Every structure is written in structure tokens, then in C-alpha cells.
Short mmCIF file of N, CA and C in Angstrom, two decimals:
data_model
loop_
_atom_site.label_atom_id
_atom_site.label_comp_id
_atom_site.label_asym_id
_atom_site.label_seq_id
_atom_site.Cartn_x
_atom_site.Cartn_y
_atom_site.Cartn_z
N MET A 7 -10.04 7.25 14.49
CA MET A 7 -9.23 8.49 14.93
C MET A 7 -8.50 8.67 13.67
N ARG A 8 -7.88 10.11 13.11
CA ARG A 8 -6.85 10.36 12.47
C ARG A 8 -6.14 11.50 13.08
N PHE A 9 -4.96 11.02 11.89
CA PHE A 9 -3.28 11.69 12.54
C PHE A 9 -2.72 12.08 11.64
N VAL A 10 -1.82 13.46 11.34
CA VAL A 10 -1.49 13.86 10.57
C VAL A 10 0.15 13.58 10.96
N ILE A 11 1.14 13.01 10.19
CA ILE A 11 2.24 13.12 9.94
C ILE A 11 2.99 14.10 9.14
N HIS A 12 3.84 14.93 9.77
CA HIS A 12 4.08 16.14 9.19
C HIS A 12 5.73 15.39 8.43
N ILE A 13 6.08 15.87 7.12
CA ILE A 13 6.86 16.08 6.55
C ILE A 13 7.91 17.04 6.32
N ALA A 14 9.04 17.36 6.65
CA ALA A 14 9.39 18.29 5.82
C ALA A 14 9.98 18.28 4.38
N SER A 15 9.58 18.46 3.64
CA SER A 15 9.86 18.11 2.79
C SER A 15 10.31 19.14 1.18
N VAL A 16 10.40 20.28 1.64
CA VAL A 16 10.76 21.46 1.09
C VAL A 16 11.99 22.45 2.10
N GLN A 17 13.15 22.81 1.20
CA GLN A 17 13.90 23.47 1.91
C GLN A 17 13.77 25.31 1.47
N GLY A 18 13.79 26.11 2.06
CA GLY A 18 13.73 27.26 1.10
C GLY A 18 15.24 28.36 2.07
N GLU A 19 15.37 28.99 0.99
CA GLU A 19 17.24 29.86 1.36
C GLU A 19 16.40 31.55 1.00
N PRO A 20 16.44 32.40 1.61
CA PRO A 20 16.39 33.82 1.33
C PRO A 20 17.08 33.64 -0.19
N GLY A 21 16.35 34.79 -1.11
CA GLY A 21 17.30 34.85 -2.09
C GLY A 21 16.95 33.75 -3.12
N GLU A 22 16.81 32.33 -2.80
CA GLU A 22 17.06 31.44 -3.42
C GLU A 22 15.50 30.92 -3.87
N GLY A 23 14.64 30.57 -3.24
CA GLY A 23 13.25 30.37 -3.33
C GLY A 23 13.42 28.57 -2.39
N TYR A 24 12.52 28.03 -2.93
CA TYR A 24 11.96 26.50 -2.24
C TYR A 24 12.54 26.07 -2.85
N ARG A 25 12.52 24.66 -2.64
CA ARG A 25 13.30 23.73 -3.51
C ARG A 25 13.18 21.99 -2.63
N PRO A 26 12.53 21.10 -3.62
CA PRO A 26 12.89 20.01 -2.51
C PRO A 26 13.97 19.33 -1.59
N VAL A 27 13.71 18.74 -0.50
CA VAL A 27 14.58 18.63 0.33
C VAL A 27 15.83 17.48 -0.48
N PHE A 28 16.86 17.73 -0.18
CA PHE A 28 17.68 16.46 -0.87
C PHE A 28 17.47 14.93 -0.72
N ASP A 29 16.90 14.42 0.07
CA ASP A 29 16.79 12.74 0.47
C ASP A 29 15.18 13.02 0.68
N LEU A 30 14.11 12.60 -0.26
CA LEU A 30 12.69 12.69 -0.07
C LEU A 30 12.30 11.69 -0.07
N GLY A 31 13.14 9.84 -0.36
CA GLY A 31 12.98 9.02 0.21
C GLY A 31 12.77 8.89 1.58
N ARG A 32 14.12 9.41 1.71
CA ARG A 32 13.84 9.23 3.32
C ARG A 32 13.00 9.76 4.48
N CYS A 33 12.49 11.02 3.68
CA CYS A 33 11.34 11.16 4.15
C CYS A 33 10.15 10.50 4.22
N VAL A 34 9.85 9.98 3.32
CA VAL A 34 8.71 9.21 2.80
C VAL A 34 8.92 7.74 3.79
N ARG A 35 9.98 7.75 4.35
CA ARG A 35 10.07 5.97 4.77
C ARG A 35 10.17 6.36 6.09
N ASN A 36 10.80 7.62 6.74
CA ASN A 36 10.35 8.12 8.30
C ASN A 36 9.10 8.15 8.06
N ALA A 37 8.28 8.88 7.12
CA ALA A 37 6.91 8.66 7.59
C ALA A 37 5.97 7.78 8.02
N LEU A 38 6.32 6.71 6.65
CA LEU A 38 5.89 4.98 6.99
C LEU A 38 5.81 4.50 8.30
N VAL A 39 7.26 5.08 8.69
CA VAL A 39 7.97 4.29 10.35
C VAL A 39 6.69 4.88 10.89
N ALA A 40 7.00 5.89 11.25
CA ALA A 40 5.88 6.85 12.03
C ALA A 40 4.15 6.40 11.96
N ALA A 41 3.65 6.00 11.03
CA ALA A 41 2.28 5.38 10.76
C ALA A 41 2.58 4.03 11.22
N GLU A 42 3.59 3.56 11.04
CA GLU A 42 3.55 1.98 11.63
C GLU A 42 3.33 1.80 12.44
N ARG A 43 4.24 3.21 13.99
CA ARG A 43 3.59 3.06 15.25
C ARG A 43 2.19 3.40 15.58
N LEU A 44 1.86 4.40 14.93
CA LEU A 44 0.56 4.70 15.26
C LEU A 44 -0.32 3.24 14.89
N ALA A 45 -0.13 2.71 13.77
CA ALA A 45 -0.98 1.40 13.56
C ALA A 45 -0.88 0.34 14.42
N ALA A 46 0.16 0.37 15.00
CA ALA A 46 0.61 -0.59 16.32
C ALA A 46 -0.34 0.15 17.80
N ALA A 47 -0.67 1.35 17.75
CA ALA A 47 -0.65 1.51 19.46
C ALA A 47 -2.60 2.47 19.01
N HIS A 48 -2.71 2.63 17.92
CA HIS A 48 -4.26 3.20 17.58
C HIS A 48 -5.00 2.52 16.49
N ASP A 49 -4.32 1.97 16.41
CA ASP A 49 -5.36 1.09 15.07
C ASP A 49 -5.22 1.80 13.75
N ALA A 50 -4.57 2.48 13.71
CA ALA A 50 -4.68 3.20 12.25
C ALA A 50 -3.76 2.28 11.35
N ARG A 51 -4.50 1.70 10.07
CA ARG A 51 -4.24 1.01 8.85
C ARG A 51 -3.76 1.63 7.97
N THR A 52 -3.69 2.62 7.63
CA THR A 52 -4.01 3.41 6.65
C THR A 52 -3.10 4.90 6.36
N VAL A 53 -2.38 4.98 5.40
CA VAL A 53 -1.49 6.49 5.25
C VAL A 53 -1.99 7.01 4.45
N MET A 54 -1.73 8.18 3.93
CA MET A 54 -1.68 8.66 2.75
C MET A 54 -0.49 9.89 2.03
N PHE A 55 -0.23 9.58 0.88
CA PHE A 55 0.85 10.89 0.56
C PHE A 55 0.51 11.66 -0.19
N PRO A 56 0.57 12.93 -0.73
CA PRO A 56 0.15 13.91 -1.62
C PRO A 56 1.92 13.78 -2.35
N LEU A 57 1.85 13.91 -3.53
CA LEU A 57 3.15 14.37 -4.43
C LEU A 57 3.80 15.44 -3.69
N LEU A 58 4.87 14.76 -2.47
CA LEU A 58 6.11 15.60 -2.09
C LEU A 58 6.47 16.51 -2.71
N GLY A 59 6.92 17.86 -1.93
CA GLY A 59 7.92 18.84 -2.87
C GLY A 59 7.51 19.28 -4.30
N ALA A 60 6.43 19.18 -4.92
CA ALA A 60 5.97 19.36 -6.19
C ALA A 60 5.46 20.71 -6.71
N GLY A 61 4.85 21.68 -5.17
CA GLY A 61 4.23 22.54 -5.32
C GLY A 61 5.03 23.97 -5.45
N VAL A 62 5.45 24.55 -4.42
CA VAL A 62 6.21 25.85 -4.71
C VAL A 62 7.62 25.46 -4.37
N ALA A 63 7.56 24.36 -4.22
CA ALA A 63 9.47 24.18 -4.57
C ALA A 63 9.84 23.79 -5.85
N GLY A 64 9.09 23.24 -6.43
CA GLY A 64 8.85 22.89 -8.11
C GLY A 64 10.04 21.89 -8.23
N GLY A 65 9.22 20.99 -7.57
CA GLY A 65 9.86 19.24 -8.29
C GLY A 65 9.10 19.27 -9.26
N GLN A 66 10.04 18.24 -10.11
CA GLN A 66 8.83 17.80 -11.10
C GLN A 66 7.94 16.37 -10.90
N PRO A 67 6.98 16.46 -11.12
CA PRO A 67 6.35 15.38 -10.72
C PRO A 67 6.39 13.83 -11.38
N GLY A 68 6.93 13.64 -12.74
CA GLY A 68 7.17 12.36 -12.66
C GLY A 68 8.38 11.75 -11.53
N PRO A 69 9.28 12.48 -12.20
CA PRO A 69 10.66 11.64 -10.96
C PRO A 69 10.66 11.78 -9.40
N THR A 70 9.73 12.84 -9.01
CA THR A 70 9.30 12.97 -7.74
C THR A 70 8.31 11.52 -7.34
N ALA A 71 7.08 11.10 -8.36
CA ALA A 71 6.66 10.22 -7.91
C ALA A 71 7.23 9.01 -7.62
N ARG A 72 8.29 9.10 -9.15
CA ARG A 72 9.02 7.68 -8.92
C ARG A 72 9.66 7.53 -7.74
N LEU A 73 10.50 8.79 -7.29
CA LEU A 73 11.31 8.13 -6.48
C LEU A 73 10.16 8.05 -4.95
N MET A 74 9.61 8.47 -4.87
CA MET A 74 8.42 7.83 -3.76
C MET A 74 7.48 6.78 -3.69
N VAL A 75 7.53 6.32 -4.68
CA VAL A 75 7.03 5.21 -5.23
C VAL A 75 8.27 3.96 -4.69
N ALA A 76 9.15 4.44 -5.02
CA ALA A 76 10.05 3.47 -4.68
C ALA A 76 10.49 3.24 -3.43
N ALA A 77 11.07 4.40 -2.77
CA ALA A 77 10.58 4.24 -1.45
C ALA A 77 9.79 3.56 -0.76
N MET A 78 8.68 3.99 -0.64
CA MET A 78 7.79 2.90 -0.74
C MET A 78 7.85 1.52 -0.52
N LEU A 79 7.91 1.24 -1.83
CA LEU A 79 7.83 -0.13 -2.26
C LEU A 79 8.74 -1.19 -1.41
N ASP A 80 10.33 0.22 -1.09
CA ASP A 80 11.60 -0.79 -0.75
C ASP A 80 11.50 -0.61 0.92
N HIS A 81 10.44 0.21 1.25
CA HIS A 81 10.10 0.26 2.93
C HIS A 81 9.20 -0.98 2.99
N LEU A 82 8.45 -1.08 2.39
CA LEU A 82 7.44 -2.72 2.47
C LEU A 82 8.04 -3.80 2.34
N ALA A 83 8.80 -3.77 1.06
CA ALA A 83 9.66 -5.20 1.07
C ALA A 83 10.63 -5.66 2.05
N SER A 84 11.00 -4.52 2.89
CA SER A 84 12.08 -4.48 4.55
C SER A 84 11.48 -4.43 5.61
N ARG A 85 10.00 -4.51 5.60
CA ARG A 85 9.22 -4.23 6.70
C ARG A 85 7.93 -4.97 6.42
N PRO A 86 7.59 -5.90 6.24
CA PRO A 86 6.50 -6.52 6.04
C PRO A 86 6.11 -6.63 7.34
N HIS A 87 4.17 -6.94 6.85
CA HIS A 87 3.89 -7.18 8.49
C HIS A 87 3.88 -6.19 9.30
N GLN A 88 3.75 -5.21 8.63
CA GLN A 88 3.72 -4.09 10.29
C GLN A 88 2.83 -3.18 10.69
N GLY A 89 1.64 -3.17 9.93
CA GLY A 89 0.28 -2.88 10.51
C GLY A 89 -0.55 -2.19 9.36
N LEU A 90 0.50 -1.94 8.62
CA LEU A 90 -0.66 -0.49 7.17
C LEU A 90 -1.33 -1.73 6.37
N ARG A 91 -2.54 -1.26 6.00
CA ARG A 91 -3.26 -1.78 4.83
C ARG A 91 -3.31 -1.51 3.85
N ALA A 92 -2.99 -0.35 3.63
CA ALA A 92 -2.81 0.38 2.58
C ALA A 92 -2.13 1.87 2.36
N ILE A 93 -1.68 2.07 1.90
CA ILE A 93 -0.70 3.50 1.57
C ILE A 93 -1.71 4.23 0.07
N TYR A 94 -2.07 5.14 0.21
CA TYR A 94 -3.00 5.95 -1.12
C TYR A 94 -2.12 7.38 -1.60
N LEU A 95 -2.51 7.71 -2.55
CA LEU A 95 -1.51 8.61 -3.01
C LEU A 95 -2.58 9.84 -3.37
N LEU A 96 -2.13 10.95 -2.93
CA LEU A 96 -3.14 11.91 -3.39
C LEU A 96 -2.60 12.96 -4.31
N ALA A 97 -3.40 12.95 -5.43
CA ALA A 97 -2.98 13.82 -6.93
C ALA A 97 -3.93 14.70 -6.56
N THR A 98 -3.32 16.52 -6.66
CA THR A 98 -4.37 17.22 -6.84
C THR A 98 -4.53 17.94 -8.20
N THR A 99 -3.61 17.44 -8.94
CA THR A 99 -4.28 17.95 -10.43
C THR A 99 -3.87 16.61 -11.43
N PRO A 100 -4.20 16.75 -12.34
CA PRO A 100 -4.03 15.70 -13.22
C PRO A 100 -2.32 15.22 -13.67
N ALA A 101 -1.52 16.23 -14.10
CA ALA A 101 -0.48 15.98 -14.34
C ALA A 101 0.67 14.91 -12.88
N GLU A 102 -0.09 15.28 -11.50
CA GLU A 102 0.43 14.33 -10.37
C GLU A 102 -0.23 12.98 -10.49
N ARG A 103 -1.54 13.19 -11.22
CA ARG A 103 -2.03 11.69 -11.07
C ARG A 103 -1.47 10.69 -12.29
N GLU A 104 -1.21 11.26 -13.32
CA GLU A 104 -0.42 10.79 -14.53
C GLU A 104 1.04 10.19 -14.02
N ALA A 105 1.15 11.29 -12.97
CA ALA A 105 2.96 10.67 -12.69
C ALA A 105 2.66 9.83 -11.74
N PHE A 106 2.06 9.64 -10.92
CA PHE A 106 2.01 8.20 -9.92
C PHE A 106 1.23 7.15 -10.48
N GLU A 107 0.48 7.47 -11.28
CA GLU A 107 0.00 6.21 -12.37
C GLU A 107 1.19 5.98 -13.30
N ALA A 108 2.21 6.37 -13.69
CA ALA A 108 3.33 5.89 -14.41
C ALA A 108 4.58 5.57 -13.38
N ALA A 109 4.36 6.01 -12.30
CA ALA A 109 5.41 5.48 -11.57
C ALA A 109 5.48 3.85 -10.82
N ILE A 110 3.58 3.99 -10.67
CA ILE A 110 2.93 2.83 -10.27
C ILE A 110 3.52 1.23 -11.31
N ALA A 111 2.86 1.85 -12.54
CA ALA A 111 3.67 1.07 -13.66
C ALA A 111 4.58 0.64 -13.95
N GLY A 112 5.54 1.57 -13.67
CA GLY A 112 7.18 1.51 -14.04
C GLY A 112 7.35 0.69 -13.07
N ALA A 113 6.68 0.27 -11.51
CA ALA A 113 7.42 -0.66 -10.50
C ALA A 113 7.12 -1.65 -10.82
N ARG A 114 5.63 -1.75 -11.15
CA ARG A 114 5.43 -3.11 -11.53
C ARG A 114 6.33 -3.68 -12.70
N GLU A 115 6.92 -3.14 -13.68
CA GLU A 115 7.33 -3.48 -14.74
C GLU A 115 8.67 -3.98 -14.22
N ALA A 116 9.45 -3.40 -13.45
CA ALA A 116 10.58 -3.58 -12.72
C ALA A 116 10.85 -4.58 -12.09
N ARG A 117 9.70 -4.74 -11.13
CA ARG A 117 10.16 -5.77 -10.04
C ARG A 117 8.49 -7.09 -10.18
N PRO A 118 9.63 -8.22 -10.28
CA PRO A 118 8.68 -9.57 -10.10
C PRO A 118 7.74 -9.44 -9.29
N SER A 119 6.77 -10.07 -9.96
CA SER A 119 5.65 -10.19 -9.27
C SER A 119 5.79 -11.44 -8.31
N SER A 120 5.17 -11.45 -7.26
CA SER A 120 5.07 -12.55 -6.18
C SER A 120 4.36 -13.31 -6.38
N GLY A 121 2.87 -13.07 -7.07
CA GLY A 121 1.77 -13.27 -7.16
C GLY A 121 1.08 -12.82 -6.03
N ALA A 122 0.88 -12.19 -5.25
CA ALA A 122 0.21 -11.95 -4.19
C ALA A 122 -0.29 -10.50 -4.80
N ARG A 123 -1.88 -9.86 -4.37
CA ARG A 123 -2.20 -8.66 -4.55
C ARG A 123 -2.61 -8.43 -3.38
#
């Protein structure tokens, strides 16, 4: 069974165009809570995130990827064993892939390893 969790990660204003929402990390955490509910009720075990707000909203891939990865790690650290088995990151361009890879590498360097993989 597959589900879609919609995140409003972009806001637009007439004459101003689009931009990422102010608290993108909160969007990520809310989506993870929704995914955990689906995991509990429907045996959904994985979730996938694209790089939020980086399309027409013009969010920069590097800072956006770092923010998203940090929000995911903080959420998982505060709510262990909530049913999700994997979080996938969807990169649709080489720049997005590089941004996610750099964010993950930076997070590994910044956080002490618990020994678990």
C-alpha cells in the first residue's frame, strides 16, 4: 500500500513569486509524524522526501538539504522505534544529489557515532 503525505513547503505572493516556507524543518518533522502514524496503522515502513522548496521556490540545494537532514536526524533521535525502517532522499538533479550527500556527510562528522548502523 502506498500513501502520499503532502507538505506545503512553498509559499507565493502576487508580484513576489515563490519562496520556501519559513520553517522547512517543521514541515519535515510533521511529515515524519504522519508517516509514523501510517506505519502503525498500515504497515508502511519507508518514506521518501524530495529536496523541498528547491524548484520554483528557488531554495538553495545545499542549505536546504542540510536543514532537511538535520530535522530528520533530530526527529529520529527524539522518537526512536516509531516504526519507520528507512527514509529515502529523492534527488532529481546532480546538484540535488550532491547537496544531499554533503548534508549526510556533514551530519556524520557533526554527530558522534553510536556504533549502530
